[in-house]
């Protein structure tokens, strides 16, 4: 701190000072004293002769000369002395952070092998390194990008075969950097637990208890030391709660201050990050939104605030807690799509337009294709539904059998199927029913919504048709076939022929991406083809034909009255303008590239909408897993997961929780609920057992902790998917935060005497000692760094349902 030198009268050196702890590290610089009355307008020891002034008052010209010199000497004085900044440092937080880092980063590269779901996330990291597009239905891309960031910082090139658990990592895989971000997230969750309880206005002992429980919880340590996402999700869940609590506390003293805006905005950012890692992050986001909505409702009822002030509060909350998360969520996908611009193994799940926007793959095939489908166009029609597999409208010379396996008769005409591979028999010609032409006129006549067309199979020149004969596997729908031949006199019949189709817009109309026109377009349009005579729409039933149909997908005609489905929408994927009327020349055209270059880059919002929809609707492999479990098994820790086993010794890593902490956390949740309803009933009778501030603190802690546990746990009962023990960890962290809250409440409000308080304190110490003992006992299974004998492994099997691996030598 700089102080004015000396105490001599008339000395006018500037004074610069930094405030102490009372301003929490913010520097305040006082203005330099201006020379004027009382100092005679001159500087002591400045080397400048004093000027005589009438009545000792400096005039304007004096001030102009003296001020620059004065500022120069003030600056010189400032540079000659050190600047001292005083700030508050909570050593508890520093110590907890160091302990968290030690517990999570210690021997982070061990084991140097693929551990459980690292085989799953590692594939996506390799895709990011190679810029290859992929689709993962388990959650948004932000979590994968964070893991890929670790690989990028470590110089990973993506070249590793993630094909089995236990495979040794090659030398080019930076194991430490790949596991670093999850480990840091797990380590920082320890001091964050302390800060959350401190912001809830609970005691230092309660806050330290929550942090120490997070520190020694075995399952949290195991999950955060691997290339997995649960620890990152927990970090952002806790950060969103902590940020909102800090914002709420600053609301009482400094609304609209810089710190107020910072914590409010950080709340929205943390919530969006939680959602961006896994969809279950929505639960914590909705919890924070609910608490914020209740606080905003009370704010509206505050008559001390003006209407404008209340409106500003509401707008700020909507902007930070709704607009910012939405913008951040879109940003995650924008970066994801910007990074993954190359064609990959999951392209077939996406639409043709999406595939054409990627480098390589379909983009190489569709480059230079005409945009508008015209009469005479040669096209391949891909089903827009893409389920059970992506496929193209197809026909071949084989016919339907005379009699189906169920005894029904068939048309015995040429088969029409949906074929899941590229093939020359996927090509069709769009013909004008009123003209005897199979090539495109000059200029081309584009096909529009509602136009009548005939589809001619390119290789066999037969007409696509449907009739009243039942489909082979879908007896309530009509069979689709090709019949006749071209050239024949059937074209002279004009519109109304039994093979005529009308182009209807898929779902509601021809859906053109990024365009409002009704012209049928390559890739950009999804069309529905309706048979003119029977009003049957062409669609894929999803059933596989028997061997006589080569196990290809069944195509049927279904009445429009049954509603519309995406399986009835078709997209032109490959397209060329037919130039020849002769069949031999047309067959050569079907194998030749086109020359017209048209760009079909989708907008970001179109790609985002499709990708988000596919992620929400794609069916993942929900087959039963050896270590899958039910939500009821989690609370009582009746299950575990064997993550890794050393190939030669009995060293192994298990996802196994600290049973003392898990049981105590469940008991604390039940006890809180009982006490809450007891207090609520008594308050209804105007009996207030707790002071108002204690009651509000108790309610807020319950809303965040019990509510956080409930919203992160109960939805799993409604999910039709394979679930594992690690899905419970986000809910468990909220229970751990609740445990010290209940213990402090018992000590402060239920222990009536000093003896009871002392006895209860001793029991808490003994209980925590037991938790530490369990942590140490399970430590070999948490870190997997020590080989245990078969007897030691059997001794750790505290429950019959625990699957501890014992080698048979």
JSON list of C-alpha atoms in Angstrom, two decimals, residues 310-497:
[
{"chain": "A", "resi": 310, "resn": "UNK", "atom": "CA", "xyz": [-39.35, -6.05, -11.50]},
{"chain": "A", "resi": 311, "resn": "UNK", "atom": "CA", "xyz": [-39.52, -6.25, -15.30]},
{"chain": "A", "resi": 312, "resn": "UNK", "atom": "CA", "xyz": [-35.73, -5.84, -15.53]},
{"chain": "A", "resi": 313, "resn": "UNK", "atom": "CA", "xyz": [-35.27, -8.67, -13.04]},
{"chain": "A", "resi": 314, "resn": "UNK", "atom": "CA", "xyz": [-37.53, -10.98, -15.02]},
{"chain": "A", "resi": 315, "resn": "UNK", "atom": "CA", "xyz": [-35.95, -10.14, -18.38]},
{"chain": "A", "resi": 316, "resn": "UNK", "atom": "CA", "xyz": [-32.47, -10.73, -16.95]},
{"chain": "A", "resi": 317, "resn": "UNK", "atom": "CA", "xyz": [-33.49, -14.15, -15.65]},
{"chain": "A", "resi": 318, "resn": "UNK", "atom": "CA", "xyz": [-35.14, -15.20, -18.90]},
{"chain": "A", "resi": 319, "resn": "UNK", "atom": "CA", "xyz": [-32.12, -14.06, -20.90]},
{"chain": "A", "resi": 320, "resn": "UNK", "atom": "CA", "xyz": [-29.58, -15.85, -18.68]},
{"chain": "A", "resi": 321, "resn": "UNK", "atom": "CA", "xyz": [-31.55, -19.01, -17.84]},
{"chain": "A", "resi": 322, "resn": "UNK", "atom": "CA", "xyz": [-33.40, -19.60, -21.11]},
{"chain": "A", "resi": 323, "resn": "UNK", "atom": "CA", "xyz": [-31.82, -17.70, -23.99]},
{"chain": "A", "resi": 324, "resn": "UNK", "atom": "CA", "xyz": [-28.20, -18.39, -23.01]},
{"chain": "A", "resi": 325, "resn": "UNK", "atom": "CA", "xyz": [-28.72, -22.18, -22.56]},
{"chain": "A", "resi": 326, "resn": "UNK", "atom": "CA", "xyz": [-30.51, -22.45, -25.90]},
{"chain": "A", "resi": 327, "resn": "UNK", "atom": "CA", "xyz": [-27.76, -20.49, -27.65]},
{"chain": "A", "resi": 328, "resn": "UNK", "atom": "CA", "xyz": [-25.09, -22.60, -25.98]},
{"chain": "A", "resi": 329, "resn": "UNK", "atom": "CA", "xyz": [-26.87, -25.82, -26.96]},
{"chain": "A", "resi": 330, "resn": "UNK", "atom": "CA", "xyz": [-26.98, -24.72, -30.60]},
{"chain": "A", "resi": 331, "resn": "UNK", "atom": "CA", "xyz": [-23.31, -23.74, -30.35]},
{"chain": "A", "resi": 332, "resn": "UNK", "atom": "CA", "xyz": [-22.40, -27.28, -29.28]},
{"chain": "A", "resi": 333, "resn": "UNK", "atom": "CA", "xyz": [-24.00, -28.69, -32.42]},
{"chain": "A", "resi": 334, "resn": "UNK", "atom": "CA", "xyz": [-22.52, -25.99, -34.61]},
{"chain": "A", "resi": 335, "resn": "UNK", "atom": "CA", "xyz": [-19.00, -26.86, -33.47]},
{"chain": "A", "resi": 336, "resn": "UNK", "atom": "CA", "xyz": [-19.80, -30.57, -33.71]},
{"chain": "A", "resi": 337, "resn": "UNK", "atom": "CA", "xyz": [-20.97, -30.29, -37.33]},
{"chain": "A", "resi": 338, "resn": "UNK", "atom": "CA", "xyz": [-18.13, -27.94, -38.23]},
{"chain": "A", "resi": 339, "resn": "UNK", "atom": "CA", "xyz": [-15.57, -30.46, -36.96]},
{"chain": "A", "resi": 340, "resn": "UNK", "atom": "CA", "xyz": [-17.17, -33.55, -38.50]},
{"chain": "A", "resi": 341, "resn": "UNK", "atom": "CA", "xyz": [-17.37, -32.67, -42.16]},
{"chain": "A", "resi": 342, "resn": "UNK", "atom": "CA", "xyz": [-16.30, -35.99, -43.66]},
{"chain": "A", "resi": 343, "resn": "UNK", "atom": "CA", "xyz": [-18.49, -38.92, -44.56]},
{"chain": "A", "resi": 344, "resn": "UNK", "atom": "CA", "xyz": [-18.51, -41.72, -41.98]},
{"chain": "A", "resi": 345, "resn": "UNK", "atom": "CA", "xyz": [-20.04, -45.07, -41.04]},
{"chain": "A", "resi": 346, "resn": "UNK", "atom": "CA", "xyz": [-23.29, -43.54, -39.76]},
{"chain": "A", "resi": 347, "resn": "UNK", "atom": "CA", "xyz": [-24.17, -41.63, -42.94]},
{"chain": "A", "resi": 348, "resn": "UNK", "atom": "CA", "xyz": [-26.88, -44.07, -43.99]},
{"chain": "A", "resi": 349, "resn": "UNK", "atom": "CA", "xyz": [-29.00, -43.12, -40.97]},
{"chain": "A", "resi": 350, "resn": "UNK", "atom": "CA", "xyz": [-29.23, -39.53, -42.21]},
{"chain": "A", "resi": 351, "resn": "UNK", "atom": "CA", "xyz": [-31.21, -38.17, -45.13]},
{"chain": "A", "resi": 352, "resn": "UNK", "atom": "CA", "xyz": [-29.75, -37.92, -48.60]},
{"chain": "A", "resi": 353, "resn": "UNK", "atom": "CA", "xyz": [-29.54, -34.15, -48.27]},
{"chain": "A", "resi": 354, "resn": "UNK", "atom": "CA", "xyz": [-27.52, -34.46, -45.07]},
{"chain": "A", "resi": 355, "resn": "UNK", "atom": "CA", "xyz": [-25.22, -37.07, -46.61]},
{"chain": "A", "resi": 356, "resn": "UNK", "atom": "CA", "xyz": [-24.63, -34.87, -49.64]},
{"chain": "A", "resi": 357, "resn": "UNK", "atom": "CA", "xyz": [-23.47, -32.05, -47.33]},
{"chain": "A", "resi": 358, "resn": "UNK", "atom": "CA", "xyz": [-20.56, -34.19, -46.10]},
{"chain": "A", "resi": 359, "resn": "UNK", "atom": "CA", "xyz": [-17.22, -34.49, -47.82]},
{"chain": "A", "resi": 360, "resn": "UNK", "atom": "CA", "xyz": [-16.87, -37.84, -49.59]},
{"chain": "A", "resi": 361, "resn": "UNK", "atom": "CA", "xyz": [-19.47, -40.61, -49.58]},
{"chain": "A", "resi": 362, "resn": "UNK", "atom": "CA", "xyz": [-22.72, -39.52, -51.18]},
{"chain": "A", "resi": 363, "resn": "UNK", "atom": "CA", "xyz": [-21.30, -36.08, -51.94]},
{"chain": "A", "resi": 364, "resn": "UNK", "atom": "CA", "xyz": [-18.97, -37.67, -54.49]},
{"chain": "A", "resi": 365, "resn": "UNK", "atom": "CA", "xyz": [-21.90, -39.47, -56.10]},
{"chain": "A", "resi": 366, "resn": "UNK", "atom": "CA", "xyz": [-24.29, -36.52, -56.18]},
{"chain": "A", "resi": 367, "resn": "UNK", "atom": "CA", "xyz": [-21.79, -33.86, -57.23]},
{"chain": "A", "resi": 368, "resn": "UNK", "atom": "CA", "xyz": [-22.90, -32.35, -60.51]},
{"chain": "A", "resi": 369, "resn": "UNK", "atom": "CA", "xyz": [-26.43, -33.75, -60.53]},
{"chain": "A", "resi": 370, "resn": "UNK", "atom": "CA", "xyz": [-29.35, -31.72, -61.88]},
{"chain": "A", "resi": 371, "resn": "UNK", "atom": "CA", "xyz": [-31.40, -30.10, -59.15]},
{"chain": "A", "resi": 372, "resn": "UNK", "atom": "CA", "xyz": [-34.93, -30.20, -60.60]},
{"chain": "A", "resi": 373, "resn": "UNK", "atom": "CA", "xyz": [-36.59, -33.51, -61.48]},
{"chain": "A", "resi": 374, "resn": "UNK", "atom": "CA", "xyz": [-38.06, -33.28, -64.97]},
{"chain": "A", "resi": 375, "resn": "UNK", "atom": "CA", "xyz": [-40.06, -35.56, -67.24]},
{"chain": "A", "resi": 376, "resn": "UNK", "atom": "CA", "xyz": [-37.52, -38.03, -68.61]},
{"chain": "A", "resi": 377, "resn": "UNK", "atom": "CA", "xyz": [-35.28, -37.86, -65.52]},
{"chain": "A", "resi": 378, "resn": "UNK", "atom": "CA", "xyz": [-33.51, -41.03, -64.40]},
{"chain": "A", "resi": 379, "resn": "UNK", "atom": "CA", "xyz": [-33.65, -41.26, -60.60]},
{"chain": "A", "resi": 380, "resn": "UNK", "atom": "CA", "xyz": [-33.05, -43.50, -57.61]},
{"chain": "A", "resi": 381, "resn": "UNK", "atom": "CA", "xyz": [-35.66, -43.18, -54.86]},
{"chain": "A", "resi": 382, "resn": "UNK", "atom": "CA", "xyz": [-34.51, -43.62, -51.28]},
{"chain": "A", "resi": 383, "resn": "UNK", "atom": "CA", "xyz": [-37.05, -44.14, -48.51]},
{"chain": "A", "resi": 384, "resn": "UNK", "atom": "CA", "xyz": [-36.89, -41.17, -46.13]},
{"chain": "A", "resi": 385, "resn": "UNK", "atom": "CA", "xyz": [-37.76, -43.25, -43.05]},
{"chain": "A", "resi": 386, "resn": "UNK", "atom": "CA", "xyz": [-34.55, -45.24, -43.07]},
{"chain": "A", "resi": 387, "resn": "UNK", "atom": "CA", "xyz": [-35.93, -48.01, -40.84]},
{"chain": "A", "resi": 388, "resn": "UNK", "atom": "CA", "xyz": [-35.27, -50.82, -40.22]},
{"chain": "A", "resi": 389, "resn": "UNK", "atom": "CA", "xyz": [-32.43, -50.02, -42.65]},
{"chain": "A", "resi": 390, "resn": "UNK", "atom": "CA", "xyz": [-31.98, -47.32, -45.32]},
{"chain": "A", "resi": 391, "resn": "UNK", "atom": "CA", "xyz": [-33.13, -48.68, -48.67]},
{"chain": "A", "resi": 392, "resn": "UNK", "atom": "CA", "xyz": [-33.94, -47.74, -52.28]},
{"chain": "A", "resi": 393, "resn": "UNK", "atom": "CA", "xyz": [-36.98, -48.54, -54.44]},
{"chain": "A", "resi": 394, "resn": "UNK", "atom": "CA", "xyz": [-35.89, -51.58, -56.41]},
{"chain": "A", "resi": 395, "resn": "UNK", "atom": "CA", "xyz": [-37.12, -54.12, -58.93]},
{"chain": "A", "resi": 396, "resn": "UNK", "atom": "CA", "xyz": [-35.63, -57.16, -60.62]},
{"chain": "A", "resi": 397, "resn": "UNK", "atom": "CA", "xyz": [-36.81, -59.75, -63.13]},
{"chain": "A", "resi": 398, "resn": "UNK", "atom": "CA", "xyz": [-37.88, -62.26, -60.48]},
{"chain": "A", "resi": 399, "resn": "UNK", "atom": "CA", "xyz": [-41.64, -62.50, -59.98]},
{"chain": "A", "resi": 400, "resn": "UNK", "atom": "CA", "xyz": [-43.89, -63.06, -56.98]},
{"chain": "A", "resi": 401, "resn": "UNK", "atom": "CA", "xyz": [-44.68, -66.78, -56.41]},
{"chain": "A", "resi": 402, "resn": "UNK", "atom": "CA", "xyz": [-48.02, -68.03, -57.66]},
{"chain": "A", "resi": 403, "resn": "UNK", "atom": "CA", "xyz": [-49.04, -69.03, -54.12]},
{"chain": "A", "resi": 404, "resn": "UNK", "atom": "CA", "xyz": [-47.69, -67.43, -50.95]},
{"chain": "A", "resi": 405, "resn": "UNK", "atom": "CA", "xyz": [-46.67, -69.53, -47.96]},
{"chain": "A", "resi": 406, "resn": "UNK", "atom": "CA", "xyz": [-50.00, -68.78, -46.24]},
{"chain": "A", "resi": 407, "resn": "UNK", "atom": "CA", "xyz": [-51.96, -70.12, -49.22]},
{"chain": "A", "resi": 408, "resn": "UNK", "atom": "CA", "xyz": [-53.00, -66.77, -50.72]},
{"chain": "A", "resi": 409, "resn": "UNK", "atom": "CA", "xyz": [-52.58, -66.19, -54.43]},
{"chain": "A", "resi": 410, "resn": "UNK", "atom": "CA", "xyz": [-50.44, -63.45, -55.93]},
{"chain": "A", "resi": 411, "resn": "UNK", "atom": "CA", "xyz": [-50.24, -61.44, -59.14]},
{"chain": "A", "resi": 412, "resn": "UNK", "atom": "CA", "xyz": [-47.20, -63.42, -60.27]},
{"chain": "A", "resi": 413, "resn": "UNK", "atom": "CA", "xyz": [-45.77, -60.17, -61.65]},
{"chain": "A", "resi": 414, "resn": "UNK", "atom": "CA", "xyz": [-42.26, -58.73, -61.36]},
{"chain": "A", "resi": 415, "resn": "UNK", "atom": "CA", "xyz": [-41.30, -57.96, -57.78]},
{"chain": "A", "resi": 416, "resn": "UNK", "atom": "CA", "xyz": [-40.90, -54.44, -56.35]},
{"chain": "A", "resi": 417, "resn": "UNK", "atom": "CA", "xyz": [-38.88, -54.22, -53.14]},
{"chain": "A", "resi": 418, "resn": "UNK", "atom": "CA", "xyz": [-36.78, -51.81, -51.12]},
{"chain": "A", "resi": 419, "resn": "UNK", "atom": "CA", "xyz": [-33.11, -52.79, -51.41]},
{"chain": "A", "resi": 420, "resn": "UNK", "atom": "CA", "xyz": [-30.54, -51.62, -48.82]},
{"chain": "A", "resi": 421, "resn": "UNK", "atom": "CA", "xyz": [-27.62, -51.44, -51.28]},
{"chain": "A", "resi": 422, "resn": "UNK", "atom": "CA", "xyz": [-26.67, -49.41, -54.33]},
{"chain": "A", "resi": 423, "resn": "UNK", "atom": "CA", "xyz": [-27.63, -51.28, -57.48]},
{"chain": "A", "resi": 424, "resn": "UNK", "atom": "CA", "xyz": [-28.36, -50.53, -61.12]},
{"chain": "A", "resi": 425, "resn": "UNK", "atom": "CA", "xyz": [-31.85, -51.98, -60.63]},
{"chain": "A", "resi": 426, "resn": "UNK", "atom": "CA", "xyz": [-32.62, -49.06, -58.31]},
{"chain": "A", "resi": 427, "resn": "UNK", "atom": "CA", "xyz": [-32.95, -46.68, -61.30]},
{"chain": "A", "resi": 428, "resn": "UNK", "atom": "CA", "xyz": [-36.36, -45.43, -62.46]},
{"chain": "A", "resi": 429, "resn": "UNK", "atom": "CA", "xyz": [-37.44, -43.10, -65.25]},
{"chain": "A", "resi": 430, "resn": "UNK", "atom": "CA", "xyz": [-40.00, -40.36, -64.59]},
{"chain": "A", "resi": 431, "resn": "UNK", "atom": "CA", "xyz": [-42.34, -40.48, -67.62]},
{"chain": "A", "resi": 432, "resn": "UNK", "atom": "CA", "xyz": [-45.08, -38.13, -68.74]},
{"chain": "A", "resi": 433, "resn": "UNK", "atom": "CA", "xyz": [-48.20, -40.33, -69.19]},
{"chain": "A", "resi": 434, "resn": "UNK", "atom": "CA", "xyz": [-49.32, -38.23, -72.14]},
{"chain": "A", "resi": 435, "resn": "UNK", "atom": "CA", "xyz": [-46.13, -38.44, -74.16]},
{"chain": "A", "resi": 436, "resn": "UNK", "atom": "CA", "xyz": [-44.13, -41.18, -75.84]},
{"chain": "A", "resi": 437, "resn": "UNK", "atom": "CA", "xyz": [-40.76, -39.95, -74.53]},
{"chain": "A", "resi": 438, "resn": "UNK", "atom": "CA", "xyz": [-38.23, -41.27, -72.02]},
{"chain": "A", "resi": 439, "resn": "UNK", "atom": "CA", "xyz": [-35.67, -38.50, -72.42]},
{"chain": "A", "resi": 440, "resn": "UNK", "atom": "CA", "xyz": [-35.65, -34.96, -71.09]},
{"chain": "A", "resi": 441, "resn": "UNK", "atom": "CA", "xyz": [-36.90, -32.28, -73.44]},
{"chain": "A", "resi": 442, "resn": "UNK", "atom": "CA", "xyz": [-35.07, -29.04, -74.14]},
{"chain": "A", "resi": 443, "resn": "UNK", "atom": "CA", "xyz": [-35.74, -27.04, -72.06]},
{"chain": "A", "resi": 444, "resn": "UNK", "atom": "CA", "xyz": [-36.55, -29.55, -69.29]},
{"chain": "A", "resi": 445, "resn": "UNK", "atom": "CA", "xyz": [-40.11, -29.59, -67.95]},
{"chain": "A", "resi": 446, "resn": "UNK", "atom": "CA", "xyz": [-39.87, -29.90, -64.15]},
{"chain": "A", "resi": 447, "resn": "UNK", "atom": "CA", "xyz": [-42.33, -32.09, -62.21]},
{"chain": "A", "resi": 448, "resn": "UNK", "atom": "CA", "xyz": [-44.42, -30.15, -59.70]},
{"chain": "A", "resi": 449, "resn": "UNK", "atom": "CA", "xyz": [-46.67, -30.98, -56.78]},
{"chain": "A", "resi": 450, "resn": "UNK", "atom": "CA", "xyz": [-49.82, -32.73, -57.98]},
{"chain": "A", "resi": 451, "resn": "UNK", "atom": "CA", "xyz": [-48.48, -33.65, -61.44]},
{"chain": "A", "resi": 452, "resn": "UNK", "atom": "CA", "xyz": [-49.33, -37.08, -62.84]},
{"chain": "A", "resi": 453, "resn": "UNK", "atom": "CA", "xyz": [-46.31, -39.25, -63.69]},
{"chain": "A", "resi": 454, "resn": "UNK", "atom": "CA", "xyz": [-45.47, -42.83, -64.55]},
{"chain": "A", "resi": 455, "resn": "UNK", "atom": "CA", "xyz": [-42.40, -44.56, -63.12]},
{"chain": "A", "resi": 456, "resn": "UNK", "atom": "CA", "xyz": [-40.67, -46.86, -65.58]},
{"chain": "A", "resi": 457, "resn": "UNK", "atom": "CA", "xyz": [-38.07, -49.31, -64.27]},
{"chain": "A", "resi": 458, "resn": "UNK", "atom": "CA", "xyz": [-34.83, -48.39, -65.97]},
{"chain": "A", "resi": 459, "resn": "UNK", "atom": "CA", "xyz": [-33.42, -51.86, -66.67]},
{"chain": "A", "resi": 460, "resn": "UNK", "atom": "CA", "xyz": [-36.64, -53.73, -67.55]},
{"chain": "A", "resi": 461, "resn": "UNK", "atom": "CA", "xyz": [-38.74, -50.79, -68.91]},
{"chain": "A", "resi": 462, "resn": "UNK", "atom": "CA", "xyz": [-41.81, -51.96, -67.01]},
{"chain": "A", "resi": 463, "resn": "UNK", "atom": "CA", "xyz": [-44.33, -49.66, -65.31]},
{"chain": "A", "resi": 464, "resn": "UNK", "atom": "CA", "xyz": [-44.64, -49.35, -61.52]},
{"chain": "A", "resi": 465, "resn": "UNK", "atom": "CA", "xyz": [-48.18, -50.28, -60.47]},
{"chain": "A", "resi": 466, "resn": "UNK", "atom": "CA", "xyz": [-50.37, -51.42, -57.59]},
{"chain": "A", "resi": 467, "resn": "UNK", "atom": "CA", "xyz": [-53.72, -53.22, -57.64]},
{"chain": "A", "resi": 468, "resn": "UNK", "atom": "CA", "xyz": [-56.26, -54.91, -55.37]},
{"chain": "A", "resi": 469, "resn": "UNK", "atom": "CA", "xyz": [-54.20, -58.05, -54.74]},
{"chain": "A", "resi": 470, "resn": "UNK", "atom": "CA", "xyz": [-53.01, -58.17, -51.12]},
{"chain": "A", "resi": 471, "resn": "UNK", "atom": "CA", "xyz": [-49.35, -57.64, -50.36]},
{"chain": "A", "resi": 472, "resn": "UNK", "atom": "CA", "xyz": [-47.29, -60.77, -49.49]},
{"chain": "A", "resi": 473, "resn": "UNK", "atom": "CA", "xyz": [-46.69, -60.00, -45.79]},
{"chain": "A", "resi": 474, "resn": "UNK", "atom": "CA", "xyz": [-49.18, -57.15, -45.22]},
{"chain": "A", "resi": 475, "resn": "UNK", "atom": "CA", "xyz": [-52.59, -58.49, -46.24]},
{"chain": "A", "resi": 476, "resn": "UNK", "atom": "CA", "xyz": [-54.35, -55.22, -45.35]},
{"chain": "A", "resi": 477, "resn": "UNK", "atom": "CA", "xyz": [-52.30, -53.39, -47.96]},
{"chain": "A", "resi": 478, "resn": "UNK", "atom": "CA", "xyz": [-52.12, -53.87, -51.70]},
{"chain": "A", "resi": 479, "resn": "UNK", "atom": "CA", "xyz": [-49.24, -55.43, -53.57]},
{"chain": "A", "resi": 480, "resn": "UNK", "atom": "CA", "xyz": [-46.81, -53.29, -55.60]},
{"chain": "A", "resi": 481, "resn": "UNK", "atom": "CA", "xyz": [-45.37, -54.62, -58.86]},
{"chain": "A", "resi": 482, "resn": "UNK", "atom": "CA", "xyz": [-44.09, -53.69, -62.30]},
{"chain": "A", "resi": 483, "resn": "UNK", "atom": "CA", "xyz": [-45.86, -54.97, -65.39]},
{"chain": "A", "resi": 484, "resn": "UNK", "atom": "CA", "xyz": [-46.22, -54.47, -69.12]},
{"chain": "A", "resi": 485, "resn": "UNK", "atom": "CA", "xyz": [-43.35, -53.07, -71.09]},
{"chain": "A", "resi": 486, "resn": "UNK", "atom": "CA", "xyz": [-42.23, -50.05, -72.96]},
{"chain": "A", "resi": 487, "resn": "UNK", "atom": "CA", "xyz": [-42.63, -49.26, -75.77]},
{"chain": "A", "resi": 488, "resn": "UNK", "atom": "CA", "xyz": [-46.27, -50.38, -75.81]},
{"chain": "A", "resi": 489, "resn": "UNK", "atom": "CA", "xyz": [-49.57, -48.71, -76.57]},
{"chain": "A", "resi": 490, "resn": "UNK", "atom": "CA", "xyz": [-50.31, -48.15, -72.86]},
{"chain": "A", "resi": 491, "resn": "UNK", "atom": "CA", "xyz": [-48.74, -44.68, -73.05]},
{"chain": "A", "resi": 492, "resn": "UNK", "atom": "CA", "xyz": [-51.45, -43.58, -75.49]},
{"chain": "A", "resi": 493, "resn": "UNK", "atom": "CA", "xyz": [-54.14, -43.94, -72.82]},
{"chain": "A", "resi": 494, "resn": "UNK", "atom": "CA", "xyz": [-53.06, -40.68, -71.23]},
{"chain": "A", "resi": 495, "resn": "UNK", "atom": "CA", "xyz": [-53.75, -39.66, -67.63]},
{"chain": "A", "resi": 496, "resn": "UNK", "atom": "CA", "xyz": [-55.93, -42.08, -65.75]},
{"chain": "A", "resi": 497, "resn": "UNK", "atom": "CA", "xyz": [-54.06, -45.24, -66.70]}
]
